[in-house]
mmCIF file of C-alpha atoms in Angstrom:
data_model
loop_
_atom_site.group_PDB
_atom_site.id
_atom_site.type_symbol
_atom_site.label_atom_id
_atom_site.label_comp_id
_atom_site.label_asym_id
_atom_site.label_seq_id
_atom_site.Cartn_x
_atom_site.Cartn_y
_atom_site.Cartn_z
ATOM 1 C CA MET C 150 56.611 46.011 126.519
ATOM 2 C CA PRO C 151 57.715 49.968 127.128
ATOM 3 C CA GLY C 152 60.987 48.526 127.549
ATOM 4 C CA LYS C 153 61.321 46.736 124.542
ATOM 5 C CA SER C 154 59.960 49.556 122.499
ATOM 6 C CA ASP C 155 62.474 51.985 124.111
ATOM 7 C CA LYS C 156 65.400 49.383 123.343
ATOM 8 C CA SER C 157 64.413 49.193 119.827
ATOM 9 C CA ARG C 158 64.452 52.783 119.384
ATOM 10 C CA SER C 159 67.773 53.132 121.064
ATOM 11 C CA GLU C 160 69.223 50.530 118.818
ATOM 12 C CA ALA C 161 67.684 51.826 115.565
ATOM 13 C CA PRO C 162 70.381 54.661 114.829
ATOM 14 C CA ALA C 163 73.346 52.210 115.346
ATOM 15 C CA ARG C 164 71.735 49.764 112.997
ATOM 16 C CA SER C 165 70.812 52.549 110.666
ATOM 17 C CA SER C 166 74.403 53.887 110.504
ATOM 18 C CA VAL C 167 75.926 50.370 110.010
ATOM 19 C CA ASP C 168 73.642 49.674 107.195
ATOM 20 C CA LYS C 169 74.445 53.093 105.672
ATOM 21 C CA ASP C 170 78.276 52.421 105.907
ATOM 22 C CA ALA C 171 77.656 48.931 104.397
ATOM 23 C CA ARG C 172 75.509 50.462 101.464
ATOM 24 C CA SER C 173 78.416 53.002 100.872
ATOM 25 C CA ASP C 174 81.068 50.444 100.971
ATOM 26 C CA ARG C 175 79.662 47.999 98.423
ATOM 27 C CA SER C 176 80.593 50.931 95.855
ATOM 28 C CA VAL C 177 83.858 51.869 97.441
ATOM 29 C CA SER C 178 85.826 50.023 94.873
ATOM 30 C CA ASP C 179 84.097 51.991 92.006
ATOM 31 C CA ALA C 180 84.925 55.575 93.585
ATOM 32 C CA VAL C 181 86.932 56.814 90.623
ATOM 33 C CA GLY C 182 86.255 60.668 90.180
ATOM 34 C CA LEU C 183 87.857 63.884 88.780
ATOM 35 C CA PRO C 184 90.198 65.937 90.567
ATOM 36 C CA ALA C 185 88.917 68.740 92.363
ATOM 37 C CA HIS C 186 90.464 71.416 90.275
ATOM 38 C CA VAL C 187 89.163 69.956 87.049
ATOM 39 C CA THR C 188 85.843 71.017 85.546
ATOM 40 C CA GLY C 189 83.627 68.075 84.425
ATOM 41 C CA SER C 190 82.772 67.584 80.936
ATOM 42 C CA GLY C 191 81.013 64.823 78.790
ATOM 43 C CA SER C 192 84.353 63.273 77.661
ATOM 44 C CA LEU C 193 85.727 63.354 81.083
ATOM 45 C CA GLU C 194 82.733 61.651 82.616
ATOM 46 C CA ARG C 195 82.931 58.963 80.029
ATOM 47 C CA LEU C 196 86.345 58.361 81.096
ATOM 48 C CA VAL C 197 85.501 58.162 84.678
ATOM 49 C CA LYS C 198 83.023 55.482 83.730
ATOM 50 C CA THR C 199 85.831 53.663 81.782
ATOM 51 C CA ALA C 200 88.295 54.061 84.715
ATOM 52 C CA SER C 201 85.670 52.796 87.186
ATOM 53 C CA ASN C 202 85.197 49.667 85.204
ATOM 54 C CA TYR C 203 88.956 49.007 85.165
ATOM 55 C CA ALA C 204 88.977 49.510 88.933
ATOM 56 C CA ARG C 205 86.315 46.875 89.329
ATOM 57 C CA ALA C 206 88.445 44.520 87.214
ATOM 58 C CA ALA C 207 91.414 45.091 89.539
ATOM 59 C CA ALA C 208 90.241 42.138 91.704
ATOM 60 C CA SER C 209 87.921 39.314 91.282
ATOM 61 C CA GLU C 210 84.330 39.466 92.183
ATOM 62 C CA ASN C 211 84.801 36.785 94.872
ATOM 63 C CA THR C 212 87.657 38.925 96.422
ATOM 64 C CA LEU C 213 85.665 42.138 96.400
ATOM 65 C CA LYS C 214 82.709 40.468 98.169
ATOM 66 C CA ALA C 215 84.926 39.081 100.742
ATOM 67 C CA TYR C 216 86.642 42.350 101.160
ATOM 68 C CA ALA C 217 83.189 44.363 101.566
ATOM 69 C CA LYS C 218 82.304 41.693 104.136
ATOM 70 C CA ASP C 219 85.509 42.328 106.160
ATOM 71 C CA TRP C 220 84.744 45.923 106.400
ATOM 72 C CA GLU C 221 81.145 45.476 107.383
ATOM 73 C CA HIS C 222 82.078 43.083 110.215
ATOM 74 C CA PHE C 223 84.937 45.684 111.378
ATOM 75 C CA ALA C 224 82.668 48.548 111.172
ATOM 76 C CA ARG C 225 79.902 46.908 113.306
ATOM 77 C CA TRP C 226 82.670 45.645 115.796
ATOM 78 C CA CYS C 227 83.784 49.237 116.093
ATOM 79 C CA ARG C 228 80.366 50.779 116.877
ATOM 80 C CA ILE C 229 79.542 47.885 119.579
ATOM 81 C CA LYS C 230 82.865 49.032 121.215
ATOM 82 C CA GLY C 231 81.795 52.657 120.957
ATOM 83 C CA ALA C 232 84.503 53.566 118.249
ATOM 84 C CA ASP C 233 84.648 54.767 114.587
ATOM 85 C CA PRO C 234 86.282 52.832 111.859
ATOM 86 C CA LEU C 235 87.477 56.162 110.321
ATOM 87 C CA PRO C 236 90.096 57.490 110.372
ATOM 88 C CA PRO C 237 92.144 54.156 110.578
ATOM 89 C CA SER C 238 93.413 53.602 114.091
ATOM 90 C CA PRO C 239 96.355 50.816 114.366
ATOM 91 C CA GLU C 240 95.517 50.462 117.968
ATOM 92 C CA MET C 241 91.765 49.393 117.325
ATOM 93 C CA VAL C 242 92.850 47.219 114.470
ATOM 94 C CA GLY C 243 95.213 45.400 116.843
ATOM 95 C CA LEU C 244 92.438 45.073 119.356
ATOM 96 C CA TYR C 245 90.297 43.673 116.830
ATOM 97 C CA LEU C 246 92.455 41.208 115.501
ATOM 98 C CA ALA C 247 92.959 39.903 119.333
ATOM 99 C CA ASP C 248 89.174 39.853 119.455
ATOM 100 C CA LEU C 249 88.908 37.764 116.260
ATOM 101 C CA THR C 250 91.359 35.215 118.000
ATOM 102 C CA SER C 251 89.638 34.974 121.255
ATOM 103 C CA GLY C 252 86.310 34.474 119.666
ATOM 104 C CA SER C 253 84.594 36.498 122.079
ATOM 105 C CA GLY C 254 82.997 38.948 119.772
ATOM 106 C CA LEU C 255 80.593 38.782 116.769
ATOM 107 C CA SER C 256 82.021 35.422 115.410
ATOM 108 C CA PRO C 257 83.809 32.263 116.665
ATOM 109 C CA ALA C 258 87.611 32.120 117.022
ATOM 110 C CA LEU C 259 89.135 32.241 113.662
ATOM 111 C CA SER C 260 92.145 30.676 112.002
ATOM 112 C CA VAL C 261 95.397 32.664 111.650
ATOM 113 C CA SER C 262 94.981 32.594 107.783
ATOM 114 C CA THR C 263 91.416 33.924 108.201
ATOM 115 C CA ILE C 264 92.748 36.727 110.342
ATOM 116 C CA ASP C 265 95.297 37.527 107.808
ATOM 117 C CA ARG C 266 92.820 37.769 105.113
ATOM 118 C CA ARG C 267 90.663 40.026 107.277
ATOM 119 C CA LEU C 268 93.482 42.224 107.858
ATOM 120 C CA SER C 269 94.121 42.305 104.065
ATOM 121 C CA GLY C 270 90.491 43.262 103.451
ATOM 122 C CA LEU C 271 90.826 46.124 105.928
ATOM 123 C CA ALA C 272 93.927 47.525 104.409
ATOM 124 C CA TRP C 273 92.320 47.291 100.895
ATOM 125 C CA ASN C 274 89.150 49.242 102.077
ATOM 126 C CA TYR C 275 91.397 51.704 103.765
ATOM 127 C CA ALA C 276 93.346 52.330 100.587
ATOM 128 C CA GLN C 277 90.187 52.954 98.643
ATOM 129 C CA ARG C 278 89.357 55.605 100.962
ATOM 130 C CA GLY C 279 92.600 57.541 100.599
ATOM 131 C CA VAL C 280 93.427 56.779 104.206
ATOM 132 C CA PRO C 281 95.953 53.966 104.159
ATOM 133 C CA LEU C 282 96.663 51.610 107.164
ATOM 134 C CA ASP C 283 100.081 50.945 108.239
ATOM 135 C CA ARG C 284 100.191 47.162 108.818
ATOM 136 C CA LYS C 285 103.600 47.617 110.040
ATOM 137 C CA ASP C 286 102.697 49.763 112.843
ATOM 138 C CA ARG C 287 103.688 48.035 116.279
ATOM 139 C CA HIS C 288 99.975 47.847 117.432
ATOM 140 C CA ILE C 289 99.210 45.651 114.513
ATOM 141 C CA ALA C 290 102.420 43.938 113.592
ATOM 142 C CA ARG C 291 103.282 42.703 117.116
ATOM 143 C CA VAL C 292 99.783 41.632 117.838
ATOM 144 C CA LEU C 293 99.655 39.639 114.563
ATOM 145 C CA ALA C 294 103.149 38.222 115.195
ATOM 146 C CA GLY C 295 102.037 36.880 118.653
ATOM 147 C CA ILE C 296 98.940 35.260 117.045
ATOM 148 C CA ARG C 297 100.755 33.518 114.645
ATOM 149 C CA ARG C 298 103.272 32.358 117.302
ATOM 150 C CA ARG C 299 100.596 31.032 119.488
ATOM 151 C CA HIS C 300 97.860 30.059 117.264
ATOM 152 C CA ALA C 301 99.285 28.953 114.018
ATOM 153 C CA ARG C 302 98.577 25.499 112.542
ATOM 154 C CA PRO C 303 100.043 23.353 109.744
ATOM 155 C CA PRO C 304 97.848 24.312 106.379
ATOM 156 C CA ARG C 305 94.840 21.952 106.083
ATOM 157 C CA GLN C 306 95.189 20.592 102.723
ATOM 158 C CA LYS C 307 92.449 19.004 100.633
ATOM 159 C CA GLU C 308 92.942 15.358 99.522
ATOM 160 C CA ALA C 309 94.325 14.912 96.089
ATOM 161 C CA ILE C 310 92.217 13.091 93.440
ATOM 162 C CA GLN C 311 94.436 10.371 92.079
ATOM 163 C CA ALA C 312 93.989 8.954 88.472
ATOM 164 C CA ASP C 313 92.017 5.937 89.434
ATOM 165 C CA ASP C 314 89.762 8.269 91.498
ATOM 166 C CA ILE C 315 88.869 10.587 88.601
ATOM 167 C CA LEU C 316 88.148 7.742 86.238
ATOM 168 C CA ALA C 317 85.719 6.258 88.940
ATOM 169 C CA MET C 318 84.147 9.656 89.351
ATOM 170 C CA VAL C 319 83.308 10.313 85.534
ATOM 171 C CA ALA C 320 82.107 6.715 85.458
ATOM 172 C CA THR C 321 79.172 7.708 87.846
ATOM 173 C CA LEU C 322 77.944 10.394 85.276
ATOM 174 C CA PRO C 323 75.348 9.711 82.587
ATOM 175 C CA PHE C 324 75.901 10.169 78.925
ATOM 176 C CA ASP C 325 73.097 12.904 78.714
ATOM 177 C CA LEU C 326 73.861 16.569 78.096
ATOM 178 C CA ARG C 327 74.485 17.176 81.945
ATOM 179 C CA GLY C 328 76.631 14.271 82.144
ATOM 180 C CA LEU C 329 78.562 15.217 79.043
ATOM 181 C CA ARG C 330 79.254 18.710 80.314
ATOM 182 C CA ASP C 331 80.312 17.406 83.829
ATOM 183 C CA ARG C 332 82.594 14.851 82.405
ATOM 184 C CA ALA C 333 84.303 17.390 80.480
ATOM 185 C CA ILE C 334 84.676 19.652 83.486
ATOM 186 C CA LEU C 335 86.446 16.957 85.587
ATOM 187 C CA LEU C 336 88.688 15.769 83.032
ATOM 188 C CA LEU C 337 89.783 19.079 81.738
ATOM 189 C CA GLY C 338 90.034 20.414 85.249
ATOM 190 C CA TYR C 339 92.268 17.539 86.328
ATOM 191 C CA ALA C 340 94.507 17.313 83.353
ATOM 192 C CA GLY C 341 94.944 20.986 83.081
ATOM 193 C CA GLY C 342 95.513 21.487 86.843
ATOM 194 C CA LEU C 343 92.964 24.242 86.649
ATOM 195 C CA ARG C 344 91.434 26.166 89.385
ATOM 196 C CA ARG C 345 87.579 26.036 89.466
ATOM 197 C CA SER C 346 87.415 29.572 88.564
ATOM 198 C CA GLU C 347 89.418 29.082 85.577
ATOM 199 C CA ILE C 348 87.327 26.174 84.437
ATOM 200 C CA VAL C 349 84.066 28.239 84.157
ATOM 201 C CA ALA C 350 85.906 31.436 82.839
ATOM 202 C CA LEU C 351 86.640 29.775 79.710
ATOM 203 C CA ASP C 352 85.256 30.920 76.368
ATOM 204 C CA VAL C 353 85.117 29.100 73.108
ATOM 205 C CA HIS C 354 87.069 31.812 71.346
ATOM 206 C CA LYS C 355 89.253 34.767 72.130
ATOM 207 C CA ASP C 356 86.972 37.955 72.974
ATOM 208 C CA ASP C 357 83.501 36.151 72.868
ATOM 209 C CA THR C 358 82.557 37.587 75.956
ATOM 210 C CA SER C 359 83.743 40.780 78.066
ATOM 211 C CA GLU C 360 84.082 38.587 81.319
ATOM 212 C CA SER C 361 86.128 36.015 79.550
ATOM 213 C CA GLY C 362 89.099 34.465 81.526
ATOM 214 C CA GLY C 363 90.485 32.780 78.674
ATOM 215 C CA TRP C 364 89.814 30.635 75.532
ATOM 216 C CA ILE C 365 90.171 27.262 73.864
ATOM 217 C CA GLU C 366 91.899 26.202 70.558
ATOM 218 C CA MET C 367 91.486 22.822 69.492
ATOM 219 C CA LEU C 368 94.307 21.147 67.837
ATOM 220 C CA ASP C 369 95.123 17.677 66.355
ATOM 221 C CA ALA C 370 97.393 16.744 69.263
ATOM 222 C CA GLY C 371 95.047 18.122 72.106
ATOM 223 C CA ALA C 372 93.614 21.406 73.280
ATOM 224 C CA LEU C 373 95.469 24.738 74.023
ATOM 225 C CA LEU C 374 94.029 26.792 76.723
ATOM 226 C CA THR C 375 95.122 30.476 77.123
ATOM 227 C CA LEU C 376 94.155 31.507 80.658
ATOM 228 C CA ASN C 377 93.952 34.954 82.478
ATOM 229 C CA SER C 378 94.548 33.721 85.942
ATOM 230 C CA LYS C 379 95.437 35.203 89.371
ATOM 231 C CA THR C 380 99.450 34.958 88.380
ATOM 232 C CA GLY C 381 98.794 36.503 84.698
ATOM 233 C CA TRP C 382 98.381 34.967 81.430
ATOM 234 C CA ARG C 383 99.522 31.581 80.784
ATOM 235 C CA GLU C 384 99.040 28.804 78.226
ATOM 236 C CA VAL C 385 98.053 25.270 79.262
ATOM 237 C CA GLU C 386 98.442 22.220 76.887
ATOM 238 C CA ILE C 387 96.153 19.374 77.486
ATOM 239 C CA GLY C 388 97.024 16.501 75.319
ATOM 240 C CA ARG C 389 94.851 13.582 74.161
ATOM 241 C CA GLY C 390 94.436 10.678 76.678
ATOM 242 C CA SER C 391 95.326 6.969 76.142
ATOM 243 C CA SER C 392 91.606 6.176 75.515
ATOM 244 C CA GLU C 393 88.250 8.019 74.923
ATOM 245 C CA ARG C 394 87.009 7.100 78.218
ATOM 246 C CA SER C 395 89.759 9.134 79.960
ATOM 247 C CA CYS C 396 90.630 11.655 77.320
ATOM 248 C CA PRO C 397 89.679 15.242 78.404
ATOM 249 C CA VAL C 398 90.004 16.572 74.892
ATOM 250 C CA HIS C 399 87.418 13.948 73.611
ATOM 251 C CA ALA C 400 85.194 14.717 76.527
ATOM 252 C CA LEU C 401 85.426 18.526 75.561
ATOM 253 C CA GLU C 402 84.809 17.828 71.865
ATOM 254 C CA GLN C 403 81.708 15.526 72.773
ATOM 255 C CA TRP C 404 80.097 18.436 75.143
ATOM 256 C CA LEU C 405 80.649 21.241 72.487
ATOM 257 C CA GLU C 406 79.305 19.056 69.902
ATOM 258 C CA PHE C 407 76.060 17.734 71.466
ATOM 259 C CA GLY C 408 75.783 20.959 73.598
ATOM 260 C CA ARG C 409 76.086 23.094 70.284
ATOM 261 C CA VAL C 410 78.278 25.434 72.118
ATOM 262 C CA ASP C 411 80.105 27.234 69.485
ATOM 263 C CA PHE C 412 80.336 30.690 70.958
ATOM 264 C CA GLY C 413 80.609 32.427 74.471
ATOM 265 C CA PRO C 414 81.206 30.568 77.539
ATOM 266 C CA VAL C 415 82.200 26.941 77.277
ATOM 267 C CA PHE C 416 80.592 25.548 80.245
ATOM 268 C CA VAL C 417 76.864 26.769 80.692
ATOM 269 C CA GLY C 418 73.619 25.657 82.394
ATOM 270 C CA ILE C 419 71.237 23.108 80.989
ATOM 271 C CA SER C 420 67.522 23.620 80.524
ATOM 272 C CA ARG C 421 65.125 22.031 82.974
ATOM 273 C CA ASP C 422 64.246 19.301 80.533
ATOM 274 C CA GLY C 423 67.896 18.551 80.033
ATOM 275 C CA LYS C 424 67.744 18.936 76.222
ATOM 276 C CA ARG C 425 69.667 22.010 75.498
ATOM 277 C CA ALA C 426 72.673 24.276 76.746
ATOM 278 C CA LEU C 427 71.711 27.651 77.892
ATOM 279 C CA ASP C 428 73.761 30.802 77.453
ATOM 280 C CA ARG C 429 74.361 31.357 81.189
ATOM 281 C CA ARG C 430 77.905 30.829 82.303
ATOM 282 C CA LEU C 431 78.332 28.263 85.220
ATOM 283 C CA ASN C 432 79.241 29.471 88.571
ATOM 284 C CA ASP C 433 82.461 28.167 90.033
ATOM 285 C CA ARG C 434 80.729 26.560 92.944
ATOM 286 C CA HIS C 435 79.116 24.276 90.711
ATOM 287 C CA VAL C 436 82.602 22.602 90.096
ATOM 288 C CA ALA C 437 82.877 22.340 93.976
ATOM 289 C CA ARG C 438 79.529 20.647 94.250
ATOM 290 C CA LEU C 439 80.212 18.278 91.425
ATOM 291 C CA ILE C 440 83.484 17.154 92.730
ATOM 292 C CA LYS C 441 81.896 16.438 96.294
ATOM 293 C CA ARG C 442 78.852 14.588 94.516
ATOM 294 C CA CYS C 443 80.935 12.377 92.352
ATOM 295 C CA VAL C 444 83.544 11.575 95.279
ATOM 296 C CA ARG C 445 80.330 10.457 97.218
ATOM 297 C CA ASP C 446 78.927 8.278 94.219
ATOM 298 C CA ALA C 447 82.195 6.710 93.247
ATOM 299 C CA GLY C 448 82.625 5.656 97.008
ATOM 300 C CA ILE C 449 85.936 7.362 97.301
ATOM 301 C CA ARG C 450 87.284 7.125 100.830
ATOM 302 C CA ALA C 451 84.430 5.093 101.844
ATOM 303 C CA ASP C 452 86.333 4.224 105.051
ATOM 304 C CA LEU C 453 85.344 7.697 106.360
ATOM 305 C CA PRO C 454 81.927 8.882 107.534
ATOM 306 C CA GLU C 455 80.270 10.846 104.600
ATOM 307 C CA THR C 456 80.591 14.311 106.124
ATOM 308 C CA GLU C 457 84.171 13.716 106.766
ATOM 309 C CA ARG C 458 85.312 12.393 103.508
ATOM 310 C CA LEU C 459 83.388 14.976 101.523
ATOM 311 C CA ALA C 460 85.065 17.763 103.499
ATOM 312 C CA LEU C 461 88.477 16.429 102.230
ATOM 313 C CA PHE C 462 87.663 17.269 98.756
ATOM 314 C CA SER C 463 87.263 20.615 96.783
ATOM 315 C CA GLY C 464 88.099 22.277 93.638
ATOM 316 C CA HIS C 465 91.724 22.126 94.660
ATOM 317 C CA SER C 466 91.804 18.301 94.905
ATOM 318 C CA LEU C 467 91.930 18.382 90.942
ATOM 319 C CA ARG C 468 95.266 20.603 90.905
ATOM 320 C CA ALA C 469 96.708 18.450 93.701
ATOM 321 C CA GLY C 470 95.816 15.438 91.835
ATOM 322 C CA LEU C 471 97.629 16.432 88.934
ATOM 323 C CA ALA C 472 100.640 17.491 90.709
ATOM 324 C CA SER C 473 100.664 14.229 92.895
ATOM 325 C CA SER C 474 100.229 11.784 89.908
ATOM 326 C CA ALA C 475 102.100 13.296 87.039
ATOM 327 C CA GLU C 476 105.405 11.527 86.943
ATOM 328 C CA VAL C 477 107.472 13.925 85.076
ATOM 329 C CA ASP C 478 109.995 16.642 85.757
ATOM 330 C CA GLU C 479 108.747 19.066 88.519
ATOM 331 C CA ARG C 480 109.218 22.161 86.381
ATOM 332 C CA HIS C 481 106.604 20.821 83.770
ATOM 333 C CA VAL C 482 104.064 20.534 86.613
ATOM 334 C CA GLN C 483 104.988 23.966 87.763
ATOM 335 C CA LYS C 484 104.439 25.418 84.379
ATOM 336 C CA GLN C 485 101.097 23.693 84.050
ATOM 337 C CA LEU C 486 99.702 24.818 87.310
ATOM 338 C CA GLY C 487 101.133 28.322 86.850
ATOM 339 C CA HIS C 488 103.160 28.712 89.900
ATOM 340 C CA ALA C 489 105.930 31.121 90.221
ATOM 341 C CA SER C 490 107.986 28.793 92.466
ATOM 342 C CA ALA C 491 108.792 25.071 92.618
ATOM 343 C CA GLU C 492 108.160 25.503 96.457
ATOM 344 C CA MET C 493 104.483 26.270 95.708
ATOM 345 C CA THR C 494 104.422 23.204 93.464
ATOM 346 C CA ARG C 495 105.609 21.033 96.222
ATOM 347 C CA ARG C 496 102.798 22.026 98.362
ATOM 348 C CA TYR C 497 100.243 20.396 96.028
ATOM 349 C CA GLN C 498 102.342 17.191 95.697
ATOM 350 C CA ARG C 499 100.607 15.254 98.394
ATOM 351 C CA ARG C 500 103.046 12.563 99.754
ATOM 352 C CA ARG C 501 104.525 12.208 96.356
ATOM 353 C CA ASP C 502 108.292 12.669 97.166
ATOM 354 C CA ARG C 503 108.433 11.496 100.613
ATOM 355 C CA PHE C 504 111.311 9.399 101.257
ATOM 356 C CA ARG C 505 112.098 8.792 97.822
ATOM 357 C CA VAL C 506 115.499 10.086 98.513
ATOM 358 C CA ASN C 507 116.789 8.887 101.880
ATOM 359 C CA LEU C 508 119.100 11.248 103.346
ATOM 360 C CA THR C 509 119.677 9.325 106.382
ATOM 361 C CA LYS C 510 121.167 6.479 104.423
ATOM 362 C CA ALA C 511 122.980 8.934 102.159
ATOM 363 C CA ALA C 512 124.683 10.501 105.154
ATOM 364 C CA GLY C 513 126.197 6.857 106.116
ATOM 365 C CA LEU C 514 123.762 5.893 108.651
#
């Protein structure tokens, strides 16, 4: 037992320093202060608080959480290797990336896209500390280029939900308050080609809440959504459908009416007895869980084992479904999805355009 006690004592400082780093890292994005040569005052302190609020709004909450975890993982890795994460060392970062690829460390081997994201997280964290990391340094750039060359794989795309699929999915929902809400989520997300974060960020009116990501205007011809998305502000037109069963605007109207939602977040939680809408905004994970549950209940891709087929679908399946199913000019789909380029829109079009134009025959063969 003495050995175990000694080991615990010897490891305690390392754990303590890592935990201390993690605690300080969680507030690094808020580190907005006064210049050293300026004397503080009440008005300046208020501006510091305002600037800190804007700094927090520069990235989404999920992104900030991911970056914090990236730094915590890297800091622990450095201490295990007997190094310090500060100041930035391109050599150590390059070794860290190689270790992530080999899987011989704190985690299994990671994909190239995840390693890219980890590097972005480290660069962001270093920038917040005022000690930028040079990603073009040869110790990082060449290692990353080699990782991409050797380990890169085609992107794993989620399955597109087709028009028949979405109708089968909403048919599994009851007509109680939860069913009305979830039906509106699925149809609105599908017809608008919305990200799951965009769906739950909607408010009924402009400026209803401080965390609003957009609002809805109900018109005779449909609903106009104004969204503050990752690519900036954009308007999304959602027209009325051919029948009430498939109409996203009708589903939204039903939810707002029976849920008595006339202010604040559009999509909120339901009381335990299922009889009233709450004030609490839904988390975007609800959309992902809803899609998987309805895919299962509707028997979509029933030819596959349940675990495998559920893994094929996510929130992006709604966006891919619209892009793949809407038989209109590509530029209209691009505008609806808020893509900066047609190439990005084509990534969402699952098999839509394959072999529509046969260049082999066009070349005379």
